[in-house]
Coordinates of C-alpha atoms in Angstrom, one line a residue:
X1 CA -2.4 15.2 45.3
X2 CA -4.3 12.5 43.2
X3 CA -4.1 12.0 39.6
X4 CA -7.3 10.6 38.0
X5 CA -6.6 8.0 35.7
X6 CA -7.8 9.2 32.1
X7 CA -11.1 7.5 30.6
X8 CA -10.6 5.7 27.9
X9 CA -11.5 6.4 24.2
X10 CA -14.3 4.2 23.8
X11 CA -16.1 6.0 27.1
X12 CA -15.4 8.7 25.7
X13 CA -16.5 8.0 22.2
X14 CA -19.9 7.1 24.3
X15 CA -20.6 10.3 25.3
X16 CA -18.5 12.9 23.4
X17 CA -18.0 11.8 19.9
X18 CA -17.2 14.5 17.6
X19 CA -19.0 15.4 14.5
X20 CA -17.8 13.4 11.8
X21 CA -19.1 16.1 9.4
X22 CA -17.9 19.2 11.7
X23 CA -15.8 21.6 10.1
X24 CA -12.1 20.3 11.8
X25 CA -12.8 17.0 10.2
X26 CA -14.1 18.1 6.8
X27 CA -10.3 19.8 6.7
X28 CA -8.8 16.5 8.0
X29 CA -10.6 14.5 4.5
X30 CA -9.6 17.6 2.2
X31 CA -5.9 17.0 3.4
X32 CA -6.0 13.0 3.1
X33 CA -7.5 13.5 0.0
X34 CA -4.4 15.0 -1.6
X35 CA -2.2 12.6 0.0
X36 CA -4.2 9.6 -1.9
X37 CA -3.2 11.2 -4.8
X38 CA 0.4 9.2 -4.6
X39 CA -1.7 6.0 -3.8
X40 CA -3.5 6.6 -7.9
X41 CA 0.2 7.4 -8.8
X42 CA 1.5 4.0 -7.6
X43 CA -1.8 2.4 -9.3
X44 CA -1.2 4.0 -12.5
X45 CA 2.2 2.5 -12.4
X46 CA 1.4 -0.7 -11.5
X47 CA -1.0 -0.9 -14.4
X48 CA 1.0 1.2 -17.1
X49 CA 3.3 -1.1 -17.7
X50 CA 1.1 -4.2 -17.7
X51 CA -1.2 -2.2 -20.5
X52 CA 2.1 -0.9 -22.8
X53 CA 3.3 -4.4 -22.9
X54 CA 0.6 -5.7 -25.3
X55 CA 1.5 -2.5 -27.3
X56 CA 3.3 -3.9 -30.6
X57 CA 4.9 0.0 -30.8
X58 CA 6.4 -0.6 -27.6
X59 CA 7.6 -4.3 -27.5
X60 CA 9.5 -3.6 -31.1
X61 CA 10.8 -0.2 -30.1
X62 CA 12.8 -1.7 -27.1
X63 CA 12.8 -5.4 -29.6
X64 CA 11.3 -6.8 -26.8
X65 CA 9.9 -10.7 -26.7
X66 CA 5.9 -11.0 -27.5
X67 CA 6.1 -13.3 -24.9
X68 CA 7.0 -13.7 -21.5
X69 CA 11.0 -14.3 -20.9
X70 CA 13.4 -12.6 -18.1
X71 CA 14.0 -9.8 -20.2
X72 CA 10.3 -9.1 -20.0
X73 CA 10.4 -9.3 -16.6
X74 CA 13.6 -7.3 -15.7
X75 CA 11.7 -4.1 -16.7
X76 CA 9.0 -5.0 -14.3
X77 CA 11.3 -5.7 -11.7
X78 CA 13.3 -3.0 -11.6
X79 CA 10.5 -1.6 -10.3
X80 CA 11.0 -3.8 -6.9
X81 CA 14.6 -3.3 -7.0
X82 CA 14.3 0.5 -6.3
X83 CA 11.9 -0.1 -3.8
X84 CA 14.0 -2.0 -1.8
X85 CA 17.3 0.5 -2.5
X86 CA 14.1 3.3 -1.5
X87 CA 13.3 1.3 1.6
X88 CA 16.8 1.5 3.5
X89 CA 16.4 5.7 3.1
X90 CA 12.6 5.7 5.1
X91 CA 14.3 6.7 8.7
X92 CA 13.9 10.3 6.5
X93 CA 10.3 10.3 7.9
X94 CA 11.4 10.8 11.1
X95 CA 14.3 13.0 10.7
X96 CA 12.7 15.7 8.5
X97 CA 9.2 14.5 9.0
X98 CA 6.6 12.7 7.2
X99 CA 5.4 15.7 4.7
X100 CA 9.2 16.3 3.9
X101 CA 9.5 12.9 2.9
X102 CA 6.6 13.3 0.6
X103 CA 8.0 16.5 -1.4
X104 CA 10.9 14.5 -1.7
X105 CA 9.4 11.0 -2.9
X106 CA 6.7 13.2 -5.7
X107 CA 9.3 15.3 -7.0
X108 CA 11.7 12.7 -7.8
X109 CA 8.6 10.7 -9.7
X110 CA 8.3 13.6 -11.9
X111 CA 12.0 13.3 -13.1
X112 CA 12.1 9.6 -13.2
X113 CA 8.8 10.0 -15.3
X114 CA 10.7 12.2 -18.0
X115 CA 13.4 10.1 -18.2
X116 CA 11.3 7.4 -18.9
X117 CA 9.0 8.8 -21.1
X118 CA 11.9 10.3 -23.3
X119 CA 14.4 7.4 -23.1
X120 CA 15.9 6.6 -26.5
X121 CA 17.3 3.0 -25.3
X122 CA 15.9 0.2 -22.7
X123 CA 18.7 0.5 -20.6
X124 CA 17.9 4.6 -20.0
X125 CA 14.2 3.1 -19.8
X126 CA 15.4 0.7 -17.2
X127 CA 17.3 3.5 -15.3
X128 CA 14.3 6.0 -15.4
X129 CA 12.3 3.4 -14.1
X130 CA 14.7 2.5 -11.0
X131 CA 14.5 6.1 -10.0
X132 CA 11.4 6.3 -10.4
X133 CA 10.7 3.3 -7.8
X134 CA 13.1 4.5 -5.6
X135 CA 11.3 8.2 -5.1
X136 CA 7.8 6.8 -5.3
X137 CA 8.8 4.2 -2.5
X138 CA 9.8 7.5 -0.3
X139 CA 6.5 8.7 -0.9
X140 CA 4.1 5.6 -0.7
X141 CA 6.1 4.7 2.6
X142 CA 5.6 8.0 3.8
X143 CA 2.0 8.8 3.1
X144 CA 0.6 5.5 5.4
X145 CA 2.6 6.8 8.1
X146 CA 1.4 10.5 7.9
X147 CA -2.4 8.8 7.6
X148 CA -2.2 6.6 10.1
X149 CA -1.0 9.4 12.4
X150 CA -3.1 12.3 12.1
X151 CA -6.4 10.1 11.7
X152 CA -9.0 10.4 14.6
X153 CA -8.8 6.7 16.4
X154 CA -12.5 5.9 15.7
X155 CA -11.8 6.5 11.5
X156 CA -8.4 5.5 11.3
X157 CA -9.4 2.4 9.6
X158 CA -11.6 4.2 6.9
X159 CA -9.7 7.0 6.0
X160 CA -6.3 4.8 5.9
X161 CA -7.7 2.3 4.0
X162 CA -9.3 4.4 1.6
X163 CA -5.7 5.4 0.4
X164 CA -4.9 2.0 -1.3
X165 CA -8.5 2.2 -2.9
X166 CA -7.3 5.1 -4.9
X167 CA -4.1 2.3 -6.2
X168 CA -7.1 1.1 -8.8
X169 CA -7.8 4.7 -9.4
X170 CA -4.7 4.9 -10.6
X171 CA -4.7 1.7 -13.1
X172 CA -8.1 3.0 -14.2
X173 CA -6.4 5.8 -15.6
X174 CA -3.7 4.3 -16.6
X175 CA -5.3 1.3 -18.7
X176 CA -7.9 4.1 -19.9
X177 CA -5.1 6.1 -21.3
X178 CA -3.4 3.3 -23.1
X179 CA -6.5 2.1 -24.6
X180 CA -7.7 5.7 -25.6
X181 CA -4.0 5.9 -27.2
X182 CA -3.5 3.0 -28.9
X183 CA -7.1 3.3 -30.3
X184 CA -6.4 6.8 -31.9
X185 CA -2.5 7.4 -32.3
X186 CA -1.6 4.3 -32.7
X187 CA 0.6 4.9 -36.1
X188 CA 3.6 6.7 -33.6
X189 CA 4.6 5.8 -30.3
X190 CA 2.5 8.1 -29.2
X191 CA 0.6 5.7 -28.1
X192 CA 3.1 4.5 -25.4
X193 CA 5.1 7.7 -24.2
X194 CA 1.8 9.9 -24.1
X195 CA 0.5 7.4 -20.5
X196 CA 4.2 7.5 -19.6
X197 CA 4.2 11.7 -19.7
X198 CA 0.6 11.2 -18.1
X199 CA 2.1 9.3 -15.0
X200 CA 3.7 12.7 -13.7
X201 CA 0.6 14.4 -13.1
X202 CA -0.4 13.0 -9.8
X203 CA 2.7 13.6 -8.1
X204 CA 3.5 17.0 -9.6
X205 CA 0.2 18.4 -7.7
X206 CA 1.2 16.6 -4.4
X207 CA 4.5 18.6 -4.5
X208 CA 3.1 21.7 -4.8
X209 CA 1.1 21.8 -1.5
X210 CA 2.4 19.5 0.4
X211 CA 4.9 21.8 2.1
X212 CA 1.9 23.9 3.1
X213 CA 0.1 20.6 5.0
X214 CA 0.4 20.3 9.3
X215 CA 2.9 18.0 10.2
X216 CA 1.6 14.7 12.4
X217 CA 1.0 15.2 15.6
X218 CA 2.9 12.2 17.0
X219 CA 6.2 13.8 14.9
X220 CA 5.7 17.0 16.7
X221 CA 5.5 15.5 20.2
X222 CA 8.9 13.3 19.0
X223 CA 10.2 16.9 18.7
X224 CA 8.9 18.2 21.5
X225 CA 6.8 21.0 19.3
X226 CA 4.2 20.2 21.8
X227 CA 1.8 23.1 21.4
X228 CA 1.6 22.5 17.4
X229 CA 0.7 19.0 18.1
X230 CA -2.1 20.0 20.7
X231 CA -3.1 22.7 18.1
X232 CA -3.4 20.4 15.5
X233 CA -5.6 17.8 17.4
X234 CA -7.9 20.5 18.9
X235 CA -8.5 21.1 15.1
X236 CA -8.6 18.3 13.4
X237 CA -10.2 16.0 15.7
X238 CA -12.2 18.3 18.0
X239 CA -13.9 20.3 15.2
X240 CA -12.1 22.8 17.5
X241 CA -13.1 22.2 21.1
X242 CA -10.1 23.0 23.3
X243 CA -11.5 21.5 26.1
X244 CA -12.9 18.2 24.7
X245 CA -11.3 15.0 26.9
X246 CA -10.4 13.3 23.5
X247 CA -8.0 15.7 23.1
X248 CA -6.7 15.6 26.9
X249 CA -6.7 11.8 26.6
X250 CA -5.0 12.0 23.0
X251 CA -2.2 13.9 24.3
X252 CA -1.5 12.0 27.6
X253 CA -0.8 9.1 25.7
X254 CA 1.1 10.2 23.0
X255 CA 3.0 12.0 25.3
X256 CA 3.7 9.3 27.9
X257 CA 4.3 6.7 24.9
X258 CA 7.0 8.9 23.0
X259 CA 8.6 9.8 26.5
X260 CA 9.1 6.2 27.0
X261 CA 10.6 5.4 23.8
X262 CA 11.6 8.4 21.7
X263 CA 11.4 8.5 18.3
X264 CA 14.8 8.3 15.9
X265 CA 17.6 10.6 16.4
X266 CA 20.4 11.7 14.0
X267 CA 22.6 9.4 16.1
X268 CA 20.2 5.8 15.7
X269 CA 18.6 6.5 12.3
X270 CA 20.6 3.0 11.7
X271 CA 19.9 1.2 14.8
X272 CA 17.5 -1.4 14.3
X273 CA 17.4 -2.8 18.0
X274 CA 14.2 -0.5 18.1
X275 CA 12.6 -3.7 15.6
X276 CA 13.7 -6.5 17.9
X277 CA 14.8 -5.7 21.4
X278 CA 12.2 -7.2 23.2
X279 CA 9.7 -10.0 22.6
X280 CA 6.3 -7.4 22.2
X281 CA 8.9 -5.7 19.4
X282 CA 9.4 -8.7 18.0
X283 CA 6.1 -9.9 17.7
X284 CA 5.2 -6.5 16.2
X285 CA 8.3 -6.6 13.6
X286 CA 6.9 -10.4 12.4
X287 CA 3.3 -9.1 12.3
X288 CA 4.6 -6.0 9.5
X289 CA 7.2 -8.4 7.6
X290 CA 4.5 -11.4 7.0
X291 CA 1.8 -9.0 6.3
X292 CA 4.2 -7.0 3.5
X293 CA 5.1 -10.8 1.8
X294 CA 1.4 -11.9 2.3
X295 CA 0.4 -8.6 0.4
X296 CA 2.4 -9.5 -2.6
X297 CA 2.7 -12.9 -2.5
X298 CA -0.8 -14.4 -2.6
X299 CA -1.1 -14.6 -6.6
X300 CA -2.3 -10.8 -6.6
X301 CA 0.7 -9.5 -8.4
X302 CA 0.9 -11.9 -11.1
X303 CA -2.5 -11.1 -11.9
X304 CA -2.2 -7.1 -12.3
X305 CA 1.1 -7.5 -13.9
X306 CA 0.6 -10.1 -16.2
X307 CA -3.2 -10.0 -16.7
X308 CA -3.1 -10.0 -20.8
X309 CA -0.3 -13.0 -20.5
X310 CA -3.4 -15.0 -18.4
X311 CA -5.5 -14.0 -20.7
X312 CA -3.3 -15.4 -23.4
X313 CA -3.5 -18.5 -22.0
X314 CA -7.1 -18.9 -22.4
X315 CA -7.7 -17.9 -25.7
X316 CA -8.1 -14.0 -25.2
X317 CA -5.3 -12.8 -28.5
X318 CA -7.0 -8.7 -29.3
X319 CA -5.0 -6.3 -28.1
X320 CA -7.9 -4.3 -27.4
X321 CA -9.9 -6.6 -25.7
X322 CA -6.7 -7.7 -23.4
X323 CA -6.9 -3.7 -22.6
X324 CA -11.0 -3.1 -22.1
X325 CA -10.6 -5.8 -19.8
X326 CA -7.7 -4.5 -17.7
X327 CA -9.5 -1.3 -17.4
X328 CA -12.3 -3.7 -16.1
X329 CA -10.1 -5.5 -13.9
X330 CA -9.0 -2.2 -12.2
X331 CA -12.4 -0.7 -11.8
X332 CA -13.8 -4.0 -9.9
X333 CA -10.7 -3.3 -7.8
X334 CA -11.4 -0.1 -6.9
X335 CA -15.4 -0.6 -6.0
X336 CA -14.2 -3.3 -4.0
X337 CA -11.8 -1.9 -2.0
X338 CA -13.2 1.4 -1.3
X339 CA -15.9 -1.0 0.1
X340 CA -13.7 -2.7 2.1
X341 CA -12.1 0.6 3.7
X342 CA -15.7 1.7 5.5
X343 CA -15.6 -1.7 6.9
X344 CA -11.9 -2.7 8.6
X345 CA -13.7 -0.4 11.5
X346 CA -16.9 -2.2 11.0
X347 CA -15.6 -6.0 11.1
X348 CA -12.3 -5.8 12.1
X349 CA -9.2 -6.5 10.8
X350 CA -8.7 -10.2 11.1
X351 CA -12.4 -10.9 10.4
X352 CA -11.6 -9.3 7.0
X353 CA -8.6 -10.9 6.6
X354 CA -9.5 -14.5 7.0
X355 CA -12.8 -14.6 5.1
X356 CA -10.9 -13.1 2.0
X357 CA -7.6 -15.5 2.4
X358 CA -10.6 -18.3 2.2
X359 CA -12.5 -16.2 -0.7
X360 CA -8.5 -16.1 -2.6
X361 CA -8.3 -20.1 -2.3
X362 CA -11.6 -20.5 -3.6
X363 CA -11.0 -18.3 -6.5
X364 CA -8.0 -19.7 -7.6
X365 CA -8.4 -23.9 -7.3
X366 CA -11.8 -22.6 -9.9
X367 CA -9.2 -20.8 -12.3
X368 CA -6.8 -23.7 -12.4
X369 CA -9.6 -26.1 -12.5
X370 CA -11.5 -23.8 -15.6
X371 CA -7.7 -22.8 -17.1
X372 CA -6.8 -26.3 -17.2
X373 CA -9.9 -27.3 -19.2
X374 CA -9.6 -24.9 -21.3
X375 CA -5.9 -26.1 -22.2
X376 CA -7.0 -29.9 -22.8
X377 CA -10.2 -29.5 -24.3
X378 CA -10.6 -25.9 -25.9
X379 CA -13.6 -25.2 -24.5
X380 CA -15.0 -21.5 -24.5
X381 CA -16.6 -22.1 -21.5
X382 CA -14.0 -22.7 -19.4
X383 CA -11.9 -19.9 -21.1
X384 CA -14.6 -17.8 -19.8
X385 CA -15.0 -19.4 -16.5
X386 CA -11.3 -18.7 -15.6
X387 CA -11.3 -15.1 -16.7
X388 CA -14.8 -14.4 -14.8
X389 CA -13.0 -16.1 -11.5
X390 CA -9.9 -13.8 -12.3
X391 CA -11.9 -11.0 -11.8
X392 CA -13.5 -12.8 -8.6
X393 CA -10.6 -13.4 -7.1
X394 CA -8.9 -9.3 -7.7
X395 CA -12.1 -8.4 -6.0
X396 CA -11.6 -10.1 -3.3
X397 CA -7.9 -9.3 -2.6
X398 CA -9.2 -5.8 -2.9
X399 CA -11.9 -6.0 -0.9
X400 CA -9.4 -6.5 2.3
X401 CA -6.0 -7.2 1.6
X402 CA -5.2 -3.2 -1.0
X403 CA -7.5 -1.2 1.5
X404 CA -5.4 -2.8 4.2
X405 CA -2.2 -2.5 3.1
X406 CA -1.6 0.9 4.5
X407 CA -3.1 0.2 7.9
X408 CA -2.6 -3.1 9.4
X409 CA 1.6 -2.5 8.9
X410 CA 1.7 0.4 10.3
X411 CA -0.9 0.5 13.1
X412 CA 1.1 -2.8 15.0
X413 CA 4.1 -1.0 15.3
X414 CA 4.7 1.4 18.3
X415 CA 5.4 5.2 17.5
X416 CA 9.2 4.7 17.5
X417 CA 8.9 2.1 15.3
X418 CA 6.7 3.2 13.1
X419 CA 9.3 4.8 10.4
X420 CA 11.4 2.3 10.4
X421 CA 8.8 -0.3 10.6
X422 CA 7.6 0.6 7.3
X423 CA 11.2 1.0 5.9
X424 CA 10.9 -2.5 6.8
X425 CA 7.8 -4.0 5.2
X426 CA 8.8 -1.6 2.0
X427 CA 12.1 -4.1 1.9
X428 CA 10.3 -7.1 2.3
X429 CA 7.5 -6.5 -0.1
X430 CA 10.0 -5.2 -2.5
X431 CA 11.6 -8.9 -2.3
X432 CA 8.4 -10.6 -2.7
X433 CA 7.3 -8.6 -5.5
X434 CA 10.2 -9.2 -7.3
X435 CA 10.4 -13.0 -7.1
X436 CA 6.8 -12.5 -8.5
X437 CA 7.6 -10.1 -11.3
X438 CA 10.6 -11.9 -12.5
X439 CA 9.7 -14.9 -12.4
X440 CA 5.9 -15.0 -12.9
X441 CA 6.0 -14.2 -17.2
X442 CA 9.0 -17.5 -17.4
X443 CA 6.5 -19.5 -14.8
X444 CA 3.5 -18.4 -16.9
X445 CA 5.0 -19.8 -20.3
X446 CA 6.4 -23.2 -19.0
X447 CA 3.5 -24.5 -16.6
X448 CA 0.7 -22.3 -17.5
X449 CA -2.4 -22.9 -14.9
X450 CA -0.1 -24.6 -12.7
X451 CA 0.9 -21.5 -11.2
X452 CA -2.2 -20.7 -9.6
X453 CA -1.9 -24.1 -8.2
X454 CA 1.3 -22.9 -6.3
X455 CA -0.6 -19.9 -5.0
X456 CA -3.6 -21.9 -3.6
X457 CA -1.1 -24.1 -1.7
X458 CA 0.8 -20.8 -0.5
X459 CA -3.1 -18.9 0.4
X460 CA -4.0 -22.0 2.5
X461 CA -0.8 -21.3 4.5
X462 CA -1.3 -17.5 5.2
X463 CA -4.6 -18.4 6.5
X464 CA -3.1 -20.6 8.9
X465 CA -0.3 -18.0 10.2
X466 CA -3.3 -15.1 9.9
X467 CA -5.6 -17.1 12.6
X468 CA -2.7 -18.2 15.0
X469 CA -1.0 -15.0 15.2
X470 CA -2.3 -11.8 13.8
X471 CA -4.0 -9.4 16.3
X472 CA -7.1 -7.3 16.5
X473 CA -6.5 -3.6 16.3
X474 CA -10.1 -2.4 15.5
X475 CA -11.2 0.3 18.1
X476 CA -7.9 0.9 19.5
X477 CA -6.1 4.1 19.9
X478 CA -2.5 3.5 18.2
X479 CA -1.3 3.7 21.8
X480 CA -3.4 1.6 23.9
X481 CA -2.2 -1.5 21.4
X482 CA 0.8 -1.3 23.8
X483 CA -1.2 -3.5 26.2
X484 CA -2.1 -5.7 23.9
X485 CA 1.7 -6.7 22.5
X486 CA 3.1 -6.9 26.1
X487 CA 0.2 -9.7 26.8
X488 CA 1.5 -13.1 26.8
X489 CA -1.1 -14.2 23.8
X490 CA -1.0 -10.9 22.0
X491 CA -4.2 -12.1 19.1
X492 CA -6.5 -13.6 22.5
X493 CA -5.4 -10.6 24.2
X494 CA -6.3 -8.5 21.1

């Protein structure tokens, strides 16, 4: 008896590629558009705060500083804190599965959203706003992984990355509502609790269908709910063809993958050997942690957080300009990336990668050099000039790095990984983005512009680690990247 070897997915793609517009794949983008819902609920936190901050209701209800200062930047923070606390709980994913994970995750941002938005003191403000990290974390780790996994191989790139586009969707809303508020209720605090009631919205409607969603296909098989898996890629990726050989070919790899290396059990959800017990795992593990620090630590952050404190420095004092041009900020963000998602399968992931690490240390050394002139000589054109390349440079980090974010971490990591993978870059980014958050508003008010220069010496060295080490994954099935890992040069192998 011989067994024909399978044909692989781009031969097959050749000849048999199913209709993007057929009516399994229509399904597939109705269910990933509810799941981007939780990426506009982590926008419109990352934003909400930013935009209350200039809010002189706020900052004397709490008798918080007009200025930056580490009590400014504890309630950012605190933010990161749970998300680190959030990311030791992610082996969930793989023990109840990915949608469980989800109900989980958007039900507990609905509470922590009422506690915040009715807390009396700052240290019930604070609280509300650890729990609220710490569900939101369950969710945003989870909804990657359930993306990732029940994408066809040939969109993967779009649909994933369109998740994180919908993070500036979020901050649109968010900035709108605080501006909207402040502009008409302004005489009550009003003005800050109505955004903060607003922020439960998005996850309150994931939670009520997501129980109803297919689990991922790669979960099933780790289950050994075969048929369900099978029955959801006939589906979903074969616009219901049972017999179509990207379904056969689908299968057999999964199959054989998750046969070789199960995914967690009850009895290993702490064993993290599955991270680093053999030099491809390794190299996969360093891929997800630098990519999680690189993604918060290239001066993105500080911007978004912290954008009416850099306009502060050059000149910009209205409360209602500092908020029209946060809403700006975040719509540029969100054209940009949602641009960027059609094109990771396009260009590539490291083509898109590099150019915009180049396009960040362009962007900054021009908003030192403008920031800086407008500090020793006053000049309005440079105060302009630094604000314009401000936007230039969010642009550009959204144009690869947000619309990546969910992909790149989660595609180099092999199915048994996967969960705990992200658990990982979850913990990591969570540390980067705290060293940002607390320390960028003291850095910000003692050296000023000089903290961009710090980032352009940082961006030049993320370029160098992206082009010596990071791999290719464009055009791969998640499986076949196992050949590419075991290579001895995994990024020429790539």
């Amino acid at each position: 008896e011989v067994e024909g070897v399978n044909p692989t997915f781009s031969a097959i793609m050749a000849k048999h590629k199913p209709n993007p517009w057929g009516k399994g794949h229509l399904q597939l983008y109705a269910l990933a558009a509810v799941i981007f819902l939780n990426s506009t609920m982590s926008g419109f936190d990352g934003s909400l705060m930013g935009s209350i901050n200039v809010l002189p209701n706020y900052t004397s209800y709490y008798h918080l500083p007009s200025k930056g200062t580490a009590s400014t930047g504890i309630v950012f923070a605190i933010y990161q804190v749970g998300q680190m606390a959030a990311a030791l709980f992610v082996w969930i994913a793989d023990w109840r599965g990915r949608k469980q994970m989800i109900f989980i995750g958007t039900i507990g941002v609905v509470v922590g959203t009422i506690i915040t938005a009715t807390a009396k003191t700052l240290s019930i403000f604070i609280g509300g706003r650890f729990l609220l990290a710490f569900f939101a974390t369950l969710a945003c780790s989870a909804s990657p992984l359930y993306l990732v996994e029940i994408a066809p191989p040939q969109y993967r790139g779009t649909l994933a990355g369109l998740y994180n586009t919908f993070y500036y969707f979020g901050s649109i809303l968010a900035t709108s509502a605080v501006y909207g508020a402040h502009k008409h209720i302004s005489h009550n605090n009003l003005d800050w609790r109505l955004p903060l009631w607003i922020q439960m919205v998005c996850p309150a409607l994931v939670s009520c269908v997501i129980l109803f969603f297919p689990e991922s296909p790669r979960w099933l098989i780790g289950k050994d709910r075969h048929e369900e898996a099978r029955a959801f890629l006939v589906k979903y990726h074969a616009n219901g063809d049972d017999s179509h050989p990207l379904v056969t070919l689908e299968m057999s790899e999964m199959v054989d993958s998750l046969r070789q290396d199960p995914v967690t059990h009850w009895r290993n959800f702490f064993d993290l050997r599955v991270l680093y017990k053999s030099r491809a795992r390794r190299y996969r593990t360093m891929l997800n942690m630098t990519f999680a620090w690189f993604g918060q630590f290239s001066g993105n952050n500080v911007v978004s957080y912290y954008l009416p404190y850099l306009l502060a420095n050059v000149g910009i004092t209205s409360a209602d300009t500092k908020l029209l041009l946060n809403i700006i900020y975040a719509l540029v963000g969100y054209i940009f990336s949602s641009a960027g998602a059609r094109l990771h399968d396009v260009f590539g992931r490291r083509k898109m990668l590099l150019g915009s690490t180049a396009g960040l240390i362009v962007a900054l050394s021009i908003t030192a050099g403008t920031a800086a002139g407008y500090v020793n000589t006053g000049s309005q054109t440079s105060s302009s000039a630094s604000i314009g390349f401000i936007f230039v440079f969010g642009a550009i980090f959204a144009f690869a790095y947000t619309s990546m974010q969910p992909i790149y971490p989660a595609e180099v990591m092999s199915n048994d990984m996967r969960a705990k993978g992200m658990g990982t870059y979850k913990l990591v980014g969570g540390c980067a983005s705290f060293i940002n958050t607390f320390a960028a508003p003291i850095a910000l008010s003692n050296i000023g512009y000089w903290f961009y220069v710090f980032f352009i010496f940082w961006d030049c060295f993320e370029f160098a680690f992206m082009y010596f080490f990071f791999v290719e994954t464009k055009g791969l099935t998640l499986e076949e990247m196992d050949d590419i890992f075991e290579a001895k040069n995994p990024r020429k192998a790539s």
